[in-house]
XYZ file of C-alpha atoms in Angstrom:
571
model
C -17.683 36.844 20.111
C -20.386 36.116 23.012
C -20.118 39.498 24.210
C -20.696 41.325 20.894
C -23.519 39.061 20.145
C -24.955 40.247 23.344
C -24.705 43.865 22.627
C -26.063 43.524 19.128
C -29.161 42.050 20.615
C -29.370 44.326 23.505
C -29.179 47.337 21.169
C -31.669 45.669 18.652
C -33.990 45.046 21.972
C -33.695 48.506 23.522
C -34.561 50.361 20.231
C -37.489 48.434 19.132
C -38.914 48.310 22.406
C -39.061 52.324 22.494
C -40.336 52.514 19.192
C -43.599 53.842 18.207
C -44.647 50.810 15.755
C -45.807 48.019 18.761
C -46.217 45.362 15.947
C -42.494 45.340 14.987
C -40.732 44.796 18.186
C -41.298 40.974 18.546
C -40.881 40.212 14.674
C -37.240 41.992 14.620
C -36.250 40.790 17.948
C -37.205 37.374 16.657
C -35.110 38.103 13.363
C -32.403 39.655 15.495
C -32.169 36.561 17.823
C -31.964 34.165 14.595
C -29.389 36.139 13.087
C -27.324 36.063 16.420
C -27.628 32.384 16.904
C -26.584 31.920 13.123
C -23.421 33.889 13.522
C -22.636 32.505 17.063
C -23.186 28.828 15.200
C -20.896 29.683 12.355
C -18.341 31.139 14.517
C -18.432 28.060 16.932
C -17.775 25.482 13.890
C -14.571 27.760 12.519
C -11.459 26.076 13.164
C -8.014 28.043 12.638
C -4.673 26.209 11.379
C -1.503 28.210 12.096
C 0.861 27.018 9.670
C 4.299 27.764 8.277
C 5.814 27.662 4.590
C 9.299 26.546 4.633
C 11.632 26.559 1.737
C 15.171 25.690 3.012
C 17.937 28.261 2.812
C 15.956 30.417 0.003
C 15.305 33.675 -0.616
C 12.282 35.048 1.660
C 10.497 36.149 -1.515
C 9.693 32.382 -2.191
C 7.919 32.213 1.160
C 6.372 35.722 1.575
C 2.805 36.360 0.279
C 1.912 33.188 -0.926
C -1.468 31.906 -1.291
C -1.713 28.334 1.142
C -4.765 26.329 -0.083
C -6.618 24.052 2.405
C -8.436 21.111 0.506
C -10.608 18.338 1.627
C -9.734 15.165 -0.878
C -12.642 13.338 -2.348
C -13.369 10.718 -5.347
C -13.417 13.891 -7.566
C -12.311 17.241 -7.533
C -11.103 18.382 -3.687
C -13.494 20.745 -1.636
C -11.508 23.964 -0.895
C -11.977 24.494 2.714
C -9.963 27.621 3.383
C -7.041 29.615 2.275
C -4.260 31.889 4.015
C -1.715 34.269 2.909
C 2.040 33.659 4.333
C 4.109 36.637 5.584
C 7.889 37.228 5.323
C 8.329 34.399 7.827
C 6.480 31.735 5.884
C 3.768 32.058 8.602
C -0.175 31.855 7.743
C -3.690 31.080 9.088
C -6.464 29.363 7.482
C -9.878 29.350 9.110
C -12.139 26.228 8.036
C -15.883 25.341 8.862
C -14.862 21.812 8.853
C -12.359 20.018 10.936
C -12.918 16.423 10.601
C -13.193 14.112 7.510
C -13.714 10.549 6.216
C -10.905 11.192 3.794
C -8.046 13.297 4.137
C -7.328 17.408 4.268
C -4.258 18.710 2.659
C -2.119 21.897 2.039
C -1.030 23.250 -1.169
C 1.018 25.863 -2.544
C 2.888 26.981 -5.522
C 6.069 28.748 -4.328
C 6.623 29.690 -7.892
C 4.787 28.406 -11.157
C 4.774 24.671 -11.569
C 6.646 24.461 -8.461
C 4.001 23.121 -5.683
C 4.222 22.039 -2.168
C 1.980 19.785 -0.330
C 1.275 18.679 3.152
C -1.135 16.093 4.169
C -2.945 16.627 7.549
C -5.112 13.560 7.994
C -8.972 13.172 8.825
C -8.710 15.720 11.681
C -7.307 19.349 11.555
C -4.417 20.048 13.465
C -3.946 23.313 15.227
C -0.508 23.821 13.401
C 1.292 22.626 10.438
C 4.166 22.972 8.273
C 4.340 22.542 4.386
C 8.019 22.170 3.156
C 10.211 19.960 0.866
C 9.862 16.606 2.996
C 6.162 16.858 3.516
C 6.003 17.367 -0.159
C 8.098 14.389 -1.061
C 5.983 12.375 1.564
C 2.962 13.167 0.071
C 4.064 12.295 -3.527
C 5.301 8.843 -2.475
C 2.571 8.216 -0.213
C -0.501 9.308 -2.385
C 1.565 8.257 -5.738
C -1.543 6.400 -6.926
C -3.920 9.330 -5.967
C -1.746 12.171 -7.248
C -2.185 12.539 -10.800
C -3.799 15.797 -12.006
C -2.453 18.339 -9.456
C -4.691 17.187 -6.813
C -4.893 14.606 -4.293
C -8.092 12.408 -5.184
C -9.529 9.045 -4.347
C -11.653 6.847 -2.278
C -11.730 7.528 1.058
C -10.305 4.486 2.550
C -7.924 4.267 0.220
C -6.589 7.831 1.067
C -6.933 6.788 4.856
C -4.481 3.817 3.922
C -2.126 5.947 2.368
C -1.925 8.779 4.972
C -1.127 5.906 7.519
C 2.134 5.353 5.158
C 2.327 9.413 5.024
C 3.069 9.511 8.320
C 6.009 7.069 8.499
C 7.703 9.376 5.974
C 7.227 12.966 7.219
C 5.449 14.653 10.197
C 3.295 17.417 8.993
C 2.932 19.261 12.298
C 6.677 19.837 12.571
C 7.813 19.265 9.189
C 10.531 16.912 9.875
C 11.199 13.424 8.549
C 9.293 11.017 10.477
C 10.984 8.892 13.637
C 10.099 5.651 11.801
C 12.682 6.661 8.890
C 15.105 8.260 11.123
C 15.336 4.995 13.494
C 16.176 1.421 13.011
C 15.355 -0.479 11.470
C 15.509 2.336 8.747
C 17.810 5.298 9.390
C 21.238 4.625 8.034
C 20.335 0.786 7.798
C 18.905 1.238 4.202
C 19.273 3.952 1.561
C 15.524 5.177 1.967
C 16.681 8.041 4.456
C 19.417 9.528 2.201
C 17.088 9.134 -0.755
C 14.342 10.663 0.872
C 16.575 13.536 1.680
C 17.932 13.573 -1.953
C 14.458 14.290 -3.267
C 13.701 17.031 -0.840
C 17.040 18.579 -2.244
C 15.706 18.268 -5.959
C 12.550 20.094 -5.015
C 14.409 22.659 -3.572
C 16.535 23.340 -6.091
C 13.213 23.398 -8.319
C 11.935 26.283 -5.801
C 15.307 28.384 -6.549
C 15.562 27.845 -9.925
C 12.931 27.497 -12.675
C 15.590 25.923 -15.319
C 15.641 23.000 -12.981
C 12.045 22.766 -12.264
C 11.303 22.252 -15.975
C 14.315 19.811 -16.463
C 12.641 18.012 -13.539
C 9.230 17.944 -15.241
C 10.614 16.742 -18.418
C 12.596 14.003 -16.796
C 9.434 12.643 -15.181
C 7.006 12.891 -17.789
C 5.829 9.223 -18.524
C 5.261 7.924 -22.049
C 2.179 8.601 -23.650
C 1.342 11.058 -20.957
C 1.376 14.687 -20.836
C 4.391 16.548 -18.965
C 3.520 16.646 -15.395
C 1.639 19.845 -14.281
C 3.792 20.632 -11.330
C 6.562 19.055 -9.252
C 4.288 17.488 -6.600
C 2.765 15.301 -9.464
C 6.361 15.087 -11.029
C 7.740 13.354 -7.841
C 4.587 11.089 -7.773
C 5.682 9.905 -11.188
C 8.826 9.010 -10.011
C 7.294 6.967 -7.299
C 5.259 5.017 -9.934
C 8.233 4.750 -12.346
C 11.373 4.833 -10.276
C 13.598 3.762 -12.782
C 13.395 6.474 -15.222
C 16.299 8.862 -15.744
C 17.661 7.843 -12.632
C 21.281 9.159 -13.293
C 20.158 12.530 -14.626
C 17.753 13.185 -11.877
C 20.519 11.932 -9.428
C 23.087 14.797 -10.875
C 20.464 17.771 -10.244
C 20.068 16.538 -6.635
C 24.011 17.035 -6.187
C 24.317 20.667 -6.871
C 22.280 22.267 -4.008
C 22.027 20.307 -0.695
C 20.279 21.875 2.276
C 19.520 18.330 3.370
C 22.186 16.007 4.480
C 23.424 13.330 4.569
C 22.218 12.612 1.012
C 23.144 10.030 -1.553
C 26.673 10.282 -2.677
C 26.124 7.413 -5.665
C 23.448 7.018 -8.282
C 20.896 4.733 -6.717
C 19.373 1.745 -8.793
C 16.093 3.423 -8.583
C 14.018 5.965 -6.632
C 12.242 3.462 -4.541
C 11.966 4.609 -1.141
C 11.066 1.884 1.410
C 9.883 1.655 4.970
C 11.186 -1.526 6.897
C 9.535 -3.123 9.738
C 10.685 -5.855 11.729
C 7.998 -5.614 14.847
C 5.978 -8.624 14.968
C 4.373 -7.985 18.122
C 5.768 -11.091 19.443
C 8.604 -12.102 21.393
C 12.288 -12.140 20.178
C 11.608 -15.721 19.176
C 8.937 -14.635 16.963
C 10.554 -12.166 14.756
C 10.238 -12.078 10.918
C 11.601 -14.954 9.313
C 11.017 -15.764 5.617
C 7.850 -13.713 5.186
C 6.049 -14.788 1.859
C 3.104 -13.514 0.537
C 0.929 -10.501 1.732
C -3.040 -10.216 1.947
C -5.129 -7.291 2.927
C -8.159 -7.460 4.913
C -11.127 -5.140 4.959
C -9.656 -2.776 7.358
C -6.294 -2.674 5.353
C -4.610 -5.080 7.863
C -1.578 -6.848 6.338
C -1.839 -10.724 6.876
C 1.859 -12.190 6.391
C 2.950 -16.169 6.640
C 6.133 -16.804 8.147
C 8.689 -19.569 7.251
C 10.704 -19.814 10.026
C 11.713 -18.102 13.238
C 14.214 -15.684 12.472
C 18.099 -17.412 12.421
C 16.386 -20.900 12.940
C 15.775 -23.611 10.417
C 12.375 -24.581 12.621
C 9.125 -24.372 10.757
C 7.389 -21.003 12.085
C 4.225 -21.819 13.803
C 3.068 -17.887 13.691
C 1.466 -15.548 11.317
C 2.340 -11.833 11.459
C -0.627 -9.041 11.043
C 0.367 -5.230 10.850
C -1.767 -2.444 10.900
C -1.836 -0.161 7.781
C 1.162 2.078 9.056
C 3.247 -1.076 9.704
C 2.851 -1.531 13.404
C 1.969 -4.961 14.685
C -1.947 -5.617 15.273
C -2.609 -5.039 18.990
C -6.203 -5.828 19.527
C -7.446 -2.126 19.462
C -11.253 -1.999 18.986
C -11.130 -5.935 19.017
C -8.797 -6.384 16.258
C -6.324 -9.362 16.061
C -3.140 -9.547 18.259
C 0.007 -10.235 16.175
C 1.404 -12.832 15.974
C -1.229 -15.467 15.513
C -0.545 -19.173 16.487
C -2.626 -22.255 16.490
C -4.976 -23.520 14.072
C -2.434 -25.411 12.257
C -0.243 -22.349 11.278
C 3.102 -24.069 10.546
C 5.901 -22.985 7.957
C 3.550 -20.622 6.154
C 4.763 -20.410 2.449
C 3.462 -18.173 -0.293
C -0.137 -19.048 0.214
C -2.231 -16.481 2.041
C -5.812 -15.018 0.683
C -8.746 -13.378 2.205
C -12.216 -14.037 1.071
C -14.998 -11.706 0.671
C -16.508 -12.425 4.059
C -13.040 -11.317 5.202
C -12.052 -14.583 6.477
C -8.137 -15.334 5.968
C -7.193 -18.527 4.342
C -3.405 -19.416 5.103
C -1.591 -22.266 3.521
C 0.905 -24.033 5.822
C 4.008 -25.567 3.933
C 5.465 -27.105 7.230
C 9.136 -27.057 6.270
C 12.160 -27.232 8.267
C 12.870 -28.661 11.549
C 10.692 -29.341 14.147
C 11.027 -28.322 17.934
C 12.664 -31.945 18.749
C 15.474 -31.199 16.126
C 13.921 -33.937 13.266
C 12.639 -33.410 9.577
C 9.000 -33.375 9.695
C 7.736 -36.710 7.792
C 5.950 -36.480 4.657
C 2.577 -37.343 6.158
C -0.377 -34.862 6.808
C -1.011 -36.599 10.082
C 2.499 -35.013 11.241
C 1.192 -31.493 10.538
C 2.617 -30.664 7.517
C 0.823 -29.062 4.742
C -2.753 -27.951 6.272
C -4.849 -25.051 5.549
C -5.648 -22.327 8.300
C -8.830 -20.213 8.765
C -8.900 -17.138 10.767
C -11.627 -14.460 11.117
C -9.925 -11.133 9.798
C -12.227 -8.938 12.354
C -10.398 -10.477 15.678
C -7.889 -12.951 14.883
C -10.303 -15.819 15.964
C -8.790 -19.106 14.554
C -11.767 -21.715 12.965
C -9.298 -24.450 11.834
C -7.991 -25.907 15.656
C -6.140 -27.703 16.268
C -4.203 -28.713 13.213
C -5.717 -27.081 10.390
C -8.091 -28.533 7.128
C -6.609 -30.929 4.961
C -9.395 -31.938 2.629
C -6.679 -33.446 0.099
C -3.915 -30.928 0.236
C -0.431 -31.701 1.438
C 2.197 -29.162 1.734
C -0.014 -26.281 0.432
C 1.337 -23.146 -1.559
C -0.494 -20.549 -3.211
C -4.490 -20.183 -2.284
C -7.220 -18.125 -3.523
C -10.602 -17.354 -2.518
C -13.162 -16.701 -5.316
C -16.320 -14.337 -4.802
C -18.727 -17.530 -4.603
C -16.699 -18.860 -1.421
C -14.642 -21.591 -3.314
C -11.198 -21.690 -2.107
C -8.541 -23.061 -4.595
C -5.267 -24.623 -3.445
C -1.999 -25.403 -4.895
C -0.976 -28.733 -3.325
C 2.807 -29.202 -3.648
C 3.631 -32.421 -2.188
C 0.815 -34.615 -3.975
C 1.383 -32.614 -7.328
C -2.490 -31.629 -7.214
C -4.758 -28.698 -7.245
C -7.573 -28.655 -4.333
C -10.715 -27.030 -4.299
C -12.745 -26.713 -1.327
C -16.449 -25.918 -2.697
C -17.769 -22.952 -0.885
C -14.936 -23.074 1.634
C -15.558 -26.296 2.908
C -12.819 -28.588 3.457
C -15.054 -31.656 3.656
C -16.375 -31.115 0.151
C -13.061 -30.864 -1.488
C -12.286 -31.597 -5.398
C -8.903 -32.406 -6.517
C -6.772 -32.961 -9.934
C -3.452 -34.423 -9.928
C -0.674 -33.694 -12.461
C 2.323 -35.542 -13.564
C 4.832 -36.933 -10.850
C 7.159 -34.215 -9.516
C 4.812 -31.634 -10.948
C 4.929 -29.850 -7.364
C 2.461 -26.900 -8.286
C 3.175 -23.420 -6.617
C 0.871 -20.916 -7.982
C -2.667 -21.034 -8.792
C -5.216 -18.659 -10.328
C -9.020 -19.025 -10.561
C -10.741 -17.061 -13.443
C -14.199 -16.757 -11.764
C -15.844 -19.562 -14.391
C -15.240 -22.624 -12.803
C -11.559 -22.926 -14.385
C -8.480 -21.712 -13.004
C -4.689 -21.497 -14.154
C -1.947 -23.510 -12.190
C 1.891 -22.923 -12.362
C 3.979 -26.311 -11.791
C 7.647 -25.838 -10.695
C 8.357 -29.075 -11.736
C 10.124 -29.537 -8.341
C 10.363 -26.735 -5.947
C 13.929 -27.398 -5.248
C 15.540 -28.397 -8.524
C 12.833 -28.124 -11.139
C 14.117 -31.234 -12.640
C 10.896 -32.753 -13.443
C 9.854 -29.971 -15.797
C 7.911 -27.037 -15.107
C 4.659 -26.142 -16.605
C 1.510 -24.268 -16.679
C -1.980 -25.854 -16.428
C -5.452 -25.001 -17.319
C -8.141 -26.833 -15.040
C -11.960 -26.621 -14.882
C -14.981 -28.253 -13.580
C -16.501 -30.582 -16.126
C -20.153 -31.411 -16.168
C -19.874 -33.764 -13.865
C -18.606 -31.407 -11.148
C -15.376 -32.865 -11.171
C -11.935 -31.347 -11.834
C -9.873 -31.856 -14.927
C -7.118 -30.711 -16.815
C -7.834 -29.218 -20.143
C -4.550 -27.582 -21.187
C -0.591 -28.522 -19.758
C 2.044 -26.847 -21.571
C 5.749 -26.959 -20.996
C 7.204 -23.664 -19.866
C 10.360 -21.785 -18.236
C 12.543 -23.459 -15.390
C 11.408 -23.878 -12.014
C 8.499 -21.518 -12.204
C 6.697 -19.996 -9.386
C 3.924 -17.131 -9.092
C 1.186 -16.589 -11.844
C -0.895 -13.472 -12.157
C -3.216 -12.132 -14.796
C -3.499 -8.459 -15.971
C -6.912 -6.436 -16.929
C -6.477 -7.930 -20.258
C -6.700 -11.433 -19.305
C -3.137 -12.351 -20.335
C -1.271 -14.560 -17.979
C 2.401 -13.665 -16.322
C 4.868 -16.451 -14.794
C 7.872 -15.933 -12.955
C 10.554 -18.333 -13.993
C 13.386 -18.845 -11.049
C 15.615 -20.911 -13.126
C 16.024 -18.840 -16.241
C 15.503 -15.473 -14.973
C 12.313 -15.127 -17.189
C 9.114 -13.722 -17.171
C 6.639 -15.308 -19.604
C 3.513 -14.150 -20.791
C 0.434 -15.981 -22.303
C -2.956 -14.725 -23.708
C -6.481 -15.875 -22.103
C -6.063 -18.704 -24.195
C -2.928 -20.209 -23.442
C -1.028 -19.105 -26.318
C 2.478 -17.808 -25.547
C 3.382 -13.987 -26.011
C 6.515 -13.827 -25.221
C 9.570 -14.185 -22.670
C 11.063 -11.221 -20.914
C 14.752 -10.739 -19.512
C 16.968 -8.269 -18.301
C 15.870 -5.079 -16.604
C 17.614 -6.485 -13.286
C 15.056 -9.790 -13.490
C 17.258 -12.062 -11.694
C 15.726 -15.342 -10.201
C 12.283 -14.062 -10.216
C 9.610 -15.225 -7.871
C 6.460 -12.785 -7.040
C 4.755 -10.863 -9.351
C 2.186 -8.282 -9.020
C 0.084 -6.172 -11.777
C -0.720 -2.513 -10.504
C -3.711 -0.378 -11.780
C -1.862 0.638 -14.752
C -1.190 -3.119 -15.581
C 2.336 -2.585 -14.820
C 3.853 -5.776 -13.672
C 6.255 -5.682 -10.851
C 8.849 -8.744 -9.944
C 10.519 -9.341 -7.085
C 13.834 -11.295 -7.581
C 15.105 -14.288 -5.268
C 18.401 -14.346 -6.836
C 20.459 -17.350 -6.297
C 18.418 -20.440 -4.775
C 19.931 -22.467 -1.766
C 17.651 -24.836 -0.471
C 18.576 -26.944 2.488
C 16.444 -30.159 3.433
C 14.718 -32.847 1.584
C 11.472 -32.057 -0.279
């Protein structure tokens, strides 16, 4: 290209320097130089991707003469960055003037009407890429919350997080299932690998048979929503609503199986999980009773840990994972997992991150101490404090034993935008607030004997809902929901206290202001409106000893079940 530009410049120079118009040469030479430089700049920016479209064991017509589009995702409509046409082998080349983005690039192709394959390339364009059934299932699952209208769309940072999980499912460069899914603790140790292959088989059958494609689009239609525009959206619908038409879809996966071994029995739901067990520490610092999870501004996951694996002792470490599930390793000054010190001891449900990106961790301090004795019910023994860690680098601000300020065996903890820290203090039947995050400026209110609060939900107006277990191990003191608030004197007071359920746990709020409670003893979920009026009780659907709750962006309530309870020790 440089030689060609040089020849163009030489021809233009030679031609006009010998012309009979002495006023033209300089101007025209300048124009020629400008055009040459502009062309050179454009060519220098061009970036080629050599790609391959694959449809396993399918007729060549499904991969030949297909337009493969390269898009850059945005929070609106994606930007088309190039297009290539596949040959009889499925090979194609796409040229793009942009090769780096703060968002993600993705390839998209319709192998037949309504049968769409996708491959996500991340924030930097690779030199080569594959688009096939595996990359499509990975894209639909990892980007399920951003894939609803036939295109990937969303906030750049959130797409980056999704792309990190995408890499745990498939490799866009090779088109293979990821090493993470192929090796322990995943592989054949869970059902996810076989389920991943089953879904790839389903997509493959859609590509071969348009009738099956229509059946899949119908089976994955969500209530009140239009039928999915294509199979990539259909699989994303399945990720968001994994319990819909499970048996019907499973049957469709069994009739054509280029990818084996796949599922041989109907699954409970189409949930693909990625299991991780590397804490970053020693063999004595493995996951053991991990509880709630909080995410910092960089998407790192902060996870309390009750006990060392296989031990009754209180765990003295907190685990931090990168967005891809690998332990935080100090890269770019980030934390190094696991984190110890600062009072961390037997972390339970309590973990929260404030708007300043500081991590507040509640310490329940249960189980035996290293000397083989049960902890005394005394704060001075190190049970039940609160730890404070800077998320940016893991620096501890609560050395040596954590903060107390009225808490004793803390459970749930939440941080408001104004910096107030709300804590469910189980052992002294209280709710505690650190005003402005200052444990020396704490306020508390005590409930009835044996209330043993577990969950807490501040509402942003100086009030909060609290869930009382009525006895964490037994619930024999009567579980209840309480509403507390700061009065005009600046003290906490209880304004509502209502019996509900049997040994209740987590409390969450949906976008309408309704309150949802997990009741482990009677395997029920209870709902209240914002005023505290009971809306209903929900059972069935697999609810079995519910403990954790989460509300997604569509106001779906997700329930995690603890099932049978077996506590050891004196609470």
